Amino acid sequence: MAATFFGEVVKAPCRAGTEEEEEDEEERRETPEDREVRRQLARKREVRLFRRQTKTSLEVALLEKYPCSKFIIAIGNNAVAFLSSFVMNSGVWEEVGCAKLWNEWCRTTDTTHLSPAEAFCVFYHLKSNPSVFLCQCTCYVAEDQQYQWLEKVFGSCPRKNMQVTILTCRHVTDYKTSESTSSLHSPFLKALKTQNFKEPPCCSLLEQPNIAHDLPAAVLSYCQVWGIPAVLYLCYTDVMKLDLVTVEAFKPILSSRSWKGLVKVRLDAFT
Amino acid sequence: MFVPCGESAPDLAAYTLLMPAVSVGNVGQLAVDLIISTLNMCKIGYFYTDCLVPMVGNNPYATAEENSAELSTNAEVYSLPSKKLVALQLRSIFINYKSKPFCEKLLSWVKSSNCAKVIVLSSSHSYHRNDLQLCSTPFKYLWAPSVQKSVQNKSHNWEEMEKSPCIPEINDSEFCIPEGGNTKTLCDEGRSKEIPLAVLLKFVSKGDNIPDALGLVEHLNEWLQIIKPRCNDPTASALLWKIPSSWRLLSGSSLSPVLF
């Protein structure tokens, strides 16, 4: 229990998560109508992949439908802006699918013309090399939807011969360090990689006790468990909204061996 | 589901499985961290599940630069073949309504692996103790009859968890483990699957629960003799539990001097 500033006694959230006894008690007292409401809510929260042009659903997982050698996933406004500016402008990309989902924090848009202010999750492949995929995801995928997202995108047969790169941002206040936080020069990049990712990352590795969360963590966990080479680049920034300085912090990734040929933009034009 | 690190699934027949309940103060999880770190247990696989919130980080038990870059996920399995010990570590909380399905899937895997017994390290909130419990040891146990037979050393100061009414004044006593997380679900599932399952728990308050975890592993060690004390003095805490490197900065980053 805890007291608020106004003296009311409230139940404080437990560090160990939701009370199991409360959930068990709820399930025992559930009526058929409650179960139906819960089923409908679960159906509303389902992640679906479809093609916006034809408005048809993808019947199989995206990467089971198409062969994939490289998959780059940008999660969050700044990571998406980085891929748009440096990678998507360097080639011709064709949309192959779009994720539709709803949760308490966002609803993805159905419109064909996306604006940066909207929440979306769109998949593209490179026309000149259709095994190279890219995902631009600005919507928040809730914890109960992350596993579904993985199943709809990667499918049930993990491929070890593809390489996955994930880009995302976290607020610099999430970064734990024994140094004074005022000495941190944000934005800065940190990496986490799976066991089978052999290429040296473009920045230093994320030190314990720091961890990654949400969809980036779900994708990287999937890759680690199934032996897929993957790297997550985390940009710690003090500006989570769209910010040019944060976008440019991802630039060291452009010199990765695996990104050769993907980027045709002259880097010195931006310095 | 269990996914081995290597090509084939390891043989866990007759092994003792240690696992945490995700409970108040995360005491069980801290205790399992101490065991894995001290015994330098080797990772043998992952428990890949949609029931736990995803998280990843580098090796939480790193001792040197060379082994600091191994990625860890939210549910991993470690083993120590010399002591026929296997440990499951859970590093995040359950997604809503997924605790029971997780316990069902986990204990099905345990049954098919033919483990000798399962020991759940757990905790319960100390403010829920009744008058009797307030005067007695904070360490309690619960175990299936099949496990009780295998407990040789009865000299420890252990007490069985009392049954108490979950709702005061209502005479329907059963095992009530307030803020024990999935402890009770594991007990119920273990009973229904006839798995030899034991629970060791401590009554704790939330806060810095490292001393509670150390107390719990020392109690476990009285039974399992995982590590031998350094000297014969039973009063001295001569056991050396290795604190994992990931336990640094538990209270967050250092404060900026600009504040003062």
Coordinates of C-alpha atoms in Angstrom, one line a residue:
Chain A
M1 CA 0.0 0.0 0.0
A2 CA 1.1 3.6 -0.5
A3 CA -0.3 7.0 0.3
T4 CA -0.7 9.8 -2.2
F5 CA 0.0 13.5 -1.5
F6 CA -3.7 13.9 -0.7
G7 CA -3.6 11.2 2.0
E8 CA -5.6 8.6 0.1
V9 CA -4.3 5.0 0.5
V10 CA -3.8 3.3 -2.8
K11 CA -2.4 -0.1 -3.9
A12 CA 1.1 0.5 -5.1
P13 CA 2.2 -1.3 -8.3
C14 CA 4.2 -4.4 -7.6
R15 CA 7.8 -4.6 -9.0
A16 CA 7.1 -8.3 -9.7
G17 CA 4.1 -7.4 -12.1
T18 CA 0.4 -8.0 -12.0
E19 CA -1.0 -9.8 -9.0
E20 CA -1.5 -13.4 -10.0
E21 CA -4.1 -14.0 -7.3
E22 CA -6.2 -11.1 -8.6
E23 CA -6.1 -12.5 -12.2
D24 CA -6.9 -16.0 -10.9
E25 CA -9.8 -14.6 -8.8
E26 CA -11.0 -12.6 -11.8
E27 CA -11.0 -15.7 -14.0
R28 CA -12.9 -17.8 -11.4
R29 CA -15.6 -15.1 -11.1
E30 CA -15.8 -14.6 -14.9
T31 CA -19.3 -15.0 -16.4
P32 CA -19.8 -16.1 -20.0
E33 CA -20.4 -12.4 -20.9
D34 CA -17.0 -11.4 -19.4
R35 CA -15.3 -14.1 -21.3
E36 CA -16.9 -12.9 -24.5
V37 CA -15.8 -9.3 -23.8
R38 CA -12.3 -10.6 -23.2
R39 CA -12.4 -12.6 -26.5
Q40 CA -13.6 -9.6 -28.4
L41 CA -10.9 -7.4 -27.0
A42 CA -8.3 -10.0 -27.9
R43 CA -9.7 -10.1 -31.4
K44 CA -9.5 -6.2 -31.6
R45 CA -5.9 -6.3 -30.5
E46 CA -4.9 -8.9 -33.2
V47 CA -2.0 -7.9 -35.4
R48 CA -2.9 -8.3 -39.1
L49 CA -0.7 -7.9 -42.2
F50 CA -2.3 -6.8 -45.4
R51 CA -1.6 -5.1 -48.7
R52 CA -2.9 -1.5 -48.8
Q53 CA -3.1 -1.3 -52.5
T54 CA -5.4 -4.3 -52.9
K55 CA -6.8 -4.2 -49.3
T56 CA -6.2 -8.0 -49.1
S57 CA -4.8 -9.8 -46.1
L58 CA -1.5 -11.7 -46.3
E59 CA -2.4 -15.3 -45.8
V60 CA 1.1 -16.4 -44.8
A61 CA 3.8 -14.8 -42.8
L62 CA 5.7 -12.0 -44.8
L63 CA 9.1 -13.7 -44.8
E64 CA 7.5 -17.1 -45.6
K65 CA 5.9 -15.5 -48.7
Y66 CA 9.2 -13.9 -49.9
P67 CA 12.8 -15.0 -49.7
C68 CA 14.9 -12.6 -47.5
S69 CA 18.6 -12.1 -47.2
K70 CA 18.6 -8.8 -45.4
F71 CA 16.0 -7.2 -43.1
I72 CA 16.3 -3.7 -41.7
I73 CA 13.7 -2.7 -39.1
A74 CA 13.4 1.0 -38.0
I75 CA 11.2 1.4 -34.9
G76 CA 10.3 4.9 -33.8
N77 CA 10.2 8.3 -35.5
N78 CA 13.9 9.1 -35.6
A79 CA 15.0 5.6 -36.8
V80 CA 12.3 5.7 -39.5
A81 CA 13.4 9.2 -40.6
F82 CA 17.0 7.9 -40.8
L83 CA 16.1 5.0 -43.1
S84 CA 13.9 7.3 -45.2
S85 CA 16.6 9.9 -45.7
F86 CA 19.6 7.7 -46.2
V87 CA 18.4 4.3 -47.4
M88 CA 15.1 4.7 -49.1
N89 CA 16.3 7.7 -51.1
S90 CA 19.2 5.5 -52.4
G91 CA 17.0 3.0 -54.3
V92 CA 13.6 2.1 -55.5
W93 CA 11.5 0.4 -52.8
E94 CA 8.2 -1.3 -53.3
E95 CA 5.7 -1.8 -50.6
V96 CA 4.9 -5.4 -49.9
G97 CA 2.7 -5.2 -46.8
C98 CA 1.4 -3.2 -43.9
A99 CA 0.7 -4.2 -40.3
K100 CA -2.7 -3.1 -38.9
L101 CA -3.0 -3.0 -35.1
W102 CA -4.8 -1.2 -32.3
N103 CA -3.9 -0.8 -28.7
E104 CA -4.5 1.8 -26.0
W105 CA -1.6 3.9 -27.2
C106 CA -2.1 3.9 -30.9
R107 CA -4.0 2.8 -34.0
T108 CA -2.2 2.3 -37.3
T109 CA -3.5 4.3 -40.2
D110 CA -5.1 2.8 -43.3
T111 CA -4.3 5.7 -45.6
T112 CA -2.0 5.3 -48.6
H113 CA -0.3 8.6 -48.1
L114 CA 1.6 8.4 -44.8
S115 CA 2.6 11.4 -42.8
P116 CA 5.2 11.4 -40.0
A117 CA 2.6 12.3 -37.5
E118 CA 0.6 9.1 -38.1
A119 CA 1.3 5.7 -36.6
F120 CA 2.2 3.1 -39.2
C121 CA 4.1 -0.1 -39.8
V122 CA 5.0 -0.7 -43.5
F123 CA 7.2 -3.3 -45.2
Y124 CA 9.1 -2.7 -48.4
H125 CA 11.5 -4.6 -50.5
L126 CA 14.2 -3.3 -52.9
K127 CA 13.1 -3.6 -56.5
S128 CA 16.7 -4.2 -57.7
N129 CA 17.2 -7.0 -55.1
P130 CA 13.9 -8.2 -53.8
S131 CA 15.4 -10.3 -51.0
V132 CA 16.3 -7.0 -49.1
F133 CA 13.5 -5.9 -46.9
L134 CA 12.9 -2.9 -44.8
C135 CA 10.3 -2.1 -42.2
Q136 CA 9.3 1.4 -41.1
C137 CA 7.4 1.2 -37.8
T138 CA 6.2 4.3 -35.9
C139 CA 3.4 2.7 -34.0
Y140 CA 3.7 1.3 -30.5
V141 CA 3.4 -2.5 -30.5
A142 CA 2.1 -3.5 -27.1
E143 CA 3.7 -6.4 -25.1
D144 CA 0.8 -8.8 -25.8
Q145 CA 1.1 -8.0 -29.5
Q146 CA 4.8 -8.3 -30.0
Y147 CA 4.8 -12.1 -30.3
Q148 CA 2.0 -12.0 -32.8
W149 CA 3.9 -9.4 -34.8
L150 CA 6.9 -11.7 -34.9
E151 CA 4.8 -14.6 -36.1
K152 CA 3.1 -12.6 -38.8
V153 CA 6.4 -11.2 -40.1
F154 CA 8.9 -14.0 -39.5
G155 CA 6.6 -17.0 -39.5
S156 CA 7.1 -20.4 -37.9
C157 CA 10.2 -21.5 -39.8
P158 CA 13.1 -19.2 -38.8
R159 CA 15.7 -18.7 -41.6
K160 CA 19.3 -18.6 -40.5
N161 CA 20.6 -17.3 -43.8
M162 CA 19.3 -13.8 -43.4
Q163 CA 20.7 -10.9 -41.5
V164 CA 18.6 -8.6 -39.4
T165 CA 19.3 -5.0 -38.3
I166 CA 17.1 -3.1 -35.9
L167 CA 17.3 0.6 -35.3
T168 CA 15.5 2.4 -32.4
C169 CA 15.8 5.2 -29.9
R170 CA 15.6 5.3 -26.1
H171 CA 15.6 8.3 -23.8
V172 CA 19.0 9.0 -22.3
T173 CA 17.6 8.9 -18.8
D174 CA 17.1 5.2 -19.3
Y175 CA 20.8 4.7 -19.7
K176 CA 22.4 3.5 -16.5
T177 CA 26.0 4.5 -15.9
S178 CA 28.4 5.0 -13.0
E179 CA 29.6 8.3 -14.6
S180 CA 27.7 11.5 -14.0
T181 CA 24.8 11.7 -16.4
S182 CA 25.7 15.4 -17.1
S183 CA 28.9 14.0 -18.7
L184 CA 27.0 11.9 -21.3
H185 CA 27.0 13.5 -24.7
S186 CA 23.7 12.5 -26.2
P187 CA 22.7 11.3 -28.7
F188 CA 25.0 8.3 -28.7
L189 CA 24.8 4.9 -30.2
K190 CA 25.0 1.5 -28.5
A191 CA 24.7 -2.0 -29.9
L192 CA 23.4 -5.5 -28.9
K193 CA 24.1 -8.4 -31.2
T194 CA 23.2 -12.1 -31.4
Q195 CA 25.7 -14.9 -31.1
N196 CA 25.7 -15.5 -34.9
F197 CA 26.3 -11.9 -35.9
K198 CA 30.0 -12.0 -36.7
E199 CA 30.5 -8.5 -38.2
P200 CA 32.0 -5.9 -35.8
P201 CA 29.2 -3.5 -34.8
C202 CA 29.6 0.2 -35.7
C203 CA 29.7 1.4 -32.0
S204 CA 30.4 0.0 -28.6
L205 CA 28.2 -2.7 -27.1
L206 CA 25.5 -1.9 -24.6
E207 CA 26.9 -2.5 -21.1
Q208 CA 25.1 -4.3 -18.3
P209 CA 22.9 -3.4 -16.4
N210 CA 21.3 -1.7 -19.4
I211 CA 18.7 -3.7 -21.4
A212 CA 16.5 -3.3 -24.4
H213 CA 12.7 -3.5 -24.2
D214 CA 9.6 -3.7 -26.4
L215 CA 9.5 -4.7 -30.0
P216 CA 13.3 -4.3 -30.6
A217 CA 13.9 -6.7 -27.7
A218 CA 11.3 -9.1 -29.1
V219 CA 12.9 -9.2 -32.5
L220 CA 16.4 -9.6 -31.2
S221 CA 15.3 -12.3 -28.7
Y222 CA 13.7 -14.2 -31.6
C223 CA 16.9 -13.9 -33.6
Q224 CA 19.1 -15.0 -30.7
V225 CA 16.9 -18.0 -29.9
W226 CA 16.7 -19.2 -33.5
G227 CA 20.3 -18.5 -34.4
I228 CA 19.7 -15.6 -36.9
P229 CA 22.6 -13.1 -37.2
A230 CA 21.1 -9.8 -35.9
V231 CA 22.2 -6.5 -34.5
L232 CA 20.2 -3.8 -32.6
Y233 CA 21.4 -0.3 -32.7
L234 CA 20.0 1.8 -29.8
C235 CA 20.4 5.6 -30.0
Y236 CA 20.2 7.2 -26.6
T237 CA 18.8 10.7 -27.0
D238 CA 17.2 13.5 -25.0
V239 CA 14.8 14.3 -27.8
M240 CA 12.3 11.4 -28.6
K241 CA 10.3 13.5 -31.0
L242 CA 11.6 13.8 -34.6
D243 CA 15.0 15.5 -34.3
L244 CA 17.7 15.9 -37.0
V245 CA 20.6 15.6 -34.6
T246 CA 19.2 12.2 -33.3
V247 CA 18.6 11.0 -36.9
E248 CA 22.2 11.8 -37.8
A249 CA 23.5 9.9 -34.8
F250 CA 22.7 6.7 -36.7
K251 CA 25.1 7.6 -39.5
P252 CA 28.0 5.3 -38.4
I253 CA 25.8 2.4 -39.4
L254 CA 26.0 3.5 -43.1
S255 CA 29.7 2.3 -43.1
S256 CA 28.6 -1.3 -42.2
R257 CA 29.9 -4.0 -44.6
S258 CA 26.4 -5.4 -44.9
W259 CA 25.0 -2.1 -45.9
K260 CA 27.4 -1.7 -48.9
G261 CA 25.4 -1.0 -52.0
L262 CA 22.3 0.0 -50.1
V263 CA 23.4 3.6 -49.6
K264 CA 24.4 5.7 -52.5
V265 CA 24.3 9.1 -50.7
R266 CA 27.6 10.9 -50.3
L267 CA 28.1 11.1 -46.5
D268 CA 30.4 14.2 -46.8
A269 CA 27.5 16.2 -48.2
F270 CA 26.0 16.1 -44.7
T271 CA 29.0 17.0 -42.6
Chain B
M1 CA 9.0 -24.1 -25.6
F2 CA 12.5 -25.1 -24.7
V3 CA 15.1 -24.3 -27.5
P4 CA 18.5 -25.8 -26.8
C5 CA 21.7 -23.7 -27.5
G6 CA 23.3 -26.7 -29.3
E7 CA 22.0 -29.1 -31.9
S8 CA 20.3 -31.5 -29.6
A9 CA 18.3 -31.2 -26.4
P10 CA 20.4 -32.0 -23.2
D11 CA 19.5 -35.0 -21.1
L12 CA 18.0 -33.6 -17.9
A13 CA 16.8 -37.0 -16.4
A14 CA 17.3 -37.1 -12.6
Y15 CA 18.3 -33.4 -12.5
T16 CA 17.1 -31.0 -9.9
L17 CA 15.5 -27.9 -11.5
L18 CA 15.7 -24.6 -9.6
M19 CA 13.4 -21.9 -10.7
P20 CA 12.1 -18.6 -9.4
A21 CA 8.6 -17.4 -8.9
V22 CA 8.1 -13.9 -10.1
S23 CA 7.1 -12.6 -6.7
V24 CA 7.4 -9.7 -4.3
G25 CA 10.8 -8.1 -4.2
N26 CA 11.9 -10.4 -7.1
V27 CA 13.6 -12.5 -4.3
G28 CA 13.4 -15.8 -6.2
Q29 CA 14.9 -14.3 -9.3
L30 CA 17.8 -12.7 -7.3
A31 CA 18.4 -16.0 -5.6
V32 CA 18.6 -17.9 -8.9
D33 CA 21.0 -15.2 -10.2
L34 CA 23.3 -15.8 -7.2
I35 CA 23.2 -19.6 -7.8
I36 CA 24.0 -19.3 -11.5
S37 CA 26.7 -16.7 -10.9
T38 CA 28.4 -18.5 -8.0
L39 CA 28.4 -22.0 -9.6
N40 CA 29.4 -20.5 -13.0
M41 CA 26.6 -22.5 -14.6
C42 CA 26.6 -22.9 -18.4
K43 CA 23.7 -21.7 -20.6
I44 CA 22.1 -24.7 -22.3
G45 CA 19.0 -23.2 -23.8
Y46 CA 16.1 -20.7 -23.9
F47 CA 12.5 -21.0 -22.8
Y48 CA 11.0 -19.2 -25.8
T49 CA 7.5 -18.0 -24.8
D50 CA 4.8 -15.4 -25.5
C51 CA 4.0 -15.3 -21.8
L52 CA 6.8 -13.0 -20.6
V53 CA 7.5 -9.4 -21.5
P54 CA 10.5 -9.4 -24.0
M55 CA 13.8 -8.0 -22.9
V56 CA 17.5 -8.5 -24.0
G57 CA 20.8 -7.5 -22.6
N58 CA 24.4 -8.6 -22.6
N59 CA 25.7 -11.3 -20.3
P60 CA 24.5 -10.5 -16.7
Y61 CA 27.1 -12.8 -15.2
A62 CA 30.1 -11.4 -17.2
T63 CA 33.4 -11.7 -15.4
A64 CA 35.7 -10.3 -18.1
E65 CA 35.6 -8.4 -21.4
E66 CA 35.7 -11.7 -23.3
N67 CA 32.4 -13.0 -22.0
S68 CA 30.5 -9.8 -21.6
A69 CA 29.1 -9.8 -25.2
E70 CA 26.9 -12.9 -24.9
L71 CA 23.3 -11.9 -25.4
S72 CA 20.7 -12.9 -22.8
T73 CA 17.0 -13.1 -23.1
N74 CA 14.1 -13.1 -20.7
A75 CA 13.9 -16.9 -19.9
E76 CA 17.1 -19.0 -20.1
V77 CA 18.1 -22.4 -18.8
Y78 CA 21.5 -23.1 -17.2
S79 CA 23.1 -26.4 -16.0
L80 CA 25.8 -27.8 -13.8
P81 CA 26.1 -31.5 -14.8
S82 CA 28.6 -32.3 -12.0
K83 CA 25.8 -31.6 -9.4
K84 CA 22.9 -32.6 -11.7
L85 CA 21.5 -29.2 -11.3
V86 CA 19.6 -27.1 -13.8
A87 CA 18.3 -23.6 -13.3
L88 CA 15.7 -21.6 -15.1
Q89 CA 16.0 -17.9 -14.8
L90 CA 13.1 -15.5 -15.6
R91 CA 14.0 -11.9 -16.1
S92 CA 10.8 -10.2 -16.8
I93 CA 7.1 -10.1 -15.7
F94 CA 4.2 -12.1 -17.0
I95 CA 2.0 -10.6 -19.7
N96 CA -1.7 -10.3 -18.5
Y97 CA -3.4 -13.6 -18.1
K98 CA -0.3 -15.5 -19.3
S99 CA 1.0 -16.8 -15.9
K100 CA -1.1 -20.0 -15.9
P101 CA -0.4 -20.9 -19.5
F102 CA 3.3 -20.4 -18.8
C103 CA 3.2 -22.7 -15.7
E104 CA 1.3 -25.3 -17.7
K105 CA 3.8 -25.3 -20.6
L106 CA 6.8 -25.2 -18.3
L107 CA 5.8 -28.1 -16.1
S108 CA 4.9 -30.2 -19.2
W109 CA 8.4 -29.7 -20.3
V110 CA 9.7 -30.6 -16.9
K111 CA 7.7 -33.8 -16.9
S112 CA 8.9 -34.8 -20.3
S113 CA 12.5 -34.1 -19.2
N114 CA 12.2 -36.5 -16.3
C115 CA 13.7 -34.1 -13.8
A116 CA 13.9 -35.6 -10.3
K117 CA 12.4 -32.6 -8.5
V118 CA 11.6 -28.9 -9.0
I119 CA 12.5 -26.4 -6.3
V120 CA 10.7 -23.0 -6.6
L121 CA 12.4 -20.1 -4.9
S122 CA 9.8 -17.5 -3.9
S123 CA 8.7 -14.8 -1.5
S124 CA 5.5 -13.5 0.1
H125 CA 4.8 -10.1 1.5
S126 CA 5.6 -9.8 5.2
Y127 CA 2.8 -7.4 6.0
H128 CA 0.3 -10.3 5.4
R129 CA 1.8 -12.5 8.2
N130 CA -0.6 -13.6 10.9
D131 CA 0.3 -13.5 14.6
L132 CA 1.9 -16.9 14.6
Q133 CA 4.0 -16.2 11.5
L134 CA 5.2 -12.8 13.0
C135 CA 6.8 -14.8 15.9
S136 CA 8.4 -17.5 13.8
T137 CA 11.1 -17.8 11.1
P138 CA 10.4 -15.9 7.9
F139 CA 11.5 -18.9 5.9
K140 CA 8.8 -21.3 5.0
Y141 CA 8.5 -24.4 2.8
L142 CA 5.8 -26.2 0.9
W143 CA 6.4 -29.6 -0.7
A144 CA 4.8 -32.5 -2.4
P145 CA 5.0 -35.7 -0.3
S146 CA 7.3 -37.3 -2.9
V147 CA 9.9 -34.5 -2.2
Q148 CA 9.6 -34.8 1.6
K149 CA 11.0 -38.3 1.4
S150 CA 14.2 -37.1 -0.2
V151 CA 14.9 -34.4 2.4
Q152 CA 17.5 -36.1 4.6
N153 CA 18.7 -33.2 6.8
K154 CA 16.0 -32.1 9.2
S155 CA 18.3 -30.1 11.5
H156 CA 17.5 -26.8 9.7
N157 CA 15.1 -24.3 11.3
W158 CA 12.4 -24.7 8.7
E159 CA 8.7 -24.5 9.2
E160 CA 5.9 -25.5 6.9
M161 CA 3.8 -22.8 5.4
E162 CA 0.6 -22.6 7.3
K163 CA -2.8 -22.8 5.7
S164 CA -4.7 -19.6 6.4
P165 CA -8.0 -18.2 5.2
C166 CA -7.4 -15.9 2.2
I167 CA -10.4 -13.9 3.3
P168 CA -10.4 -13.2 7.1
E169 CA -13.4 -14.6 9.0
I170 CA -14.1 -17.1 6.2
N171 CA -13.3 -20.6 7.2
D172 CA -11.8 -21.9 3.9
S173 CA -8.2 -22.3 4.8
E174 CA -5.8 -23.0 2.0
F175 CA -2.3 -22.0 1.1
C176 CA -2.4 -18.3 0.7
I177 CA 0.8 -16.7 -0.6
P178 CA 0.2 -12.9 -0.8
E179 CA 2.2 -11.3 -3.6
G180 CA 3.8 -14.7 -4.3
G181 CA 3.2 -14.3 -8.0
N182 CA 2.8 -17.6 -9.8
T183 CA 3.9 -19.7 -6.8
K184 CA 0.5 -21.0 -6.1
T185 CA -0.2 -21.7 -9.8
L186 CA 3.1 -23.7 -9.9
C187 CA 2.1 -25.7 -6.8
D188 CA -1.4 -26.5 -8.3
E189 CA 0.0 -27.4 -11.7
G190 CA 2.8 -29.5 -10.0
R191 CA 0.2 -31.4 -8.0
S192 CA -2.0 -32.1 -11.0
K193 CA 0.9 -33.3 -13.1
E194 CA 2.3 -35.3 -10.2
I195 CA 5.7 -33.5 -10.3
P196 CA 7.8 -33.6 -7.2
L197 CA 7.8 -29.9 -6.5
A198 CA 9.0 -27.9 -3.5
V199 CA 8.6 -24.2 -2.7
L200 CA 11.1 -22.4 -0.4
L201 CA 9.9 -18.9 0.3
K202 CA 10.7 -16.0 2.6
F203 CA 8.5 -13.3 4.0
V204 CA 9.9 -10.0 2.7
S205 CA 9.1 -6.4 2.3
K206 CA 9.9 -4.5 -1.0
G207 CA 13.1 -2.6 -1.2
D208 CA 16.7 -3.8 -1.3
N209 CA 16.0 -7.5 -1.4
I210 CA 19.5 -8.7 -1.9
P211 CA 19.9 -9.7 1.8
D212 CA 16.6 -11.7 1.4
A213 CA 18.0 -13.5 -1.6
L214 CA 21.2 -14.3 0.2
G215 CA 19.2 -15.7 3.1
L216 CA 17.1 -17.8 0.8
V217 CA 20.1 -19.3 -1.0
E218 CA 21.8 -20.1 2.3
H219 CA 18.7 -21.9 3.4
L220 CA 18.5 -23.8 0.1
N221 CA 22.2 -24.7 0.5
E222 CA 21.5 -26.3 3.9
W223 CA 19.4 -28.8 2.0
L224 CA 21.1 -29.2 -1.3
Q225 CA 24.7 -28.5 -0.2
I226 CA 25.4 -26.7 -3.5
I227 CA 28.5 -25.1 -2.1
K228 CA 30.6 -26.2 0.9
P229 CA 31.3 -23.6 3.7
R230 CA 34.9 -22.4 3.9
C231 CA 35.3 -23.4 7.6
N232 CA 33.6 -25.6 10.1
D233 CA 32.1 -22.7 12.1
P234 CA 28.4 -22.9 11.5
T235 CA 27.8 -19.5 12.9
A236 CA 30.0 -17.7 10.5
S237 CA 28.6 -16.9 7.1
A238 CA 31.6 -18.4 5.4
L239 CA 29.8 -19.1 2.2
L240 CA 30.9 -17.0 -0.7
W241 CA 28.1 -16.2 -3.0
K242 CA 29.3 -14.3 -6.1
I243 CA 27.3 -11.2 -6.8
P244 CA 26.6 -10.9 -10.6
S245 CA 28.1 -8.0 -12.4
S246 CA 24.6 -7.0 -13.6
W247 CA 23.6 -6.1 -10.0
R248 CA 25.5 -2.8 -10.2
L249 CA 23.5 0.4 -10.3
L250 CA 20.4 -1.1 -8.8
S251 CA 19.3 2.3 -7.6
G252 CA 20.0 3.9 -11.0
S253 CA 22.8 6.0 -12.4
S254 CA 25.0 8.2 -10.2
L255 CA 23.6 11.6 -9.4
S256 CA 24.9 14.6 -11.4
P257 CA 27.0 16.9 -9.2
V258 CA 25.1 19.8 -10.9
L259 CA 22.3 19.0 -8.5
F260 CA 24.3 20.0 -5.5

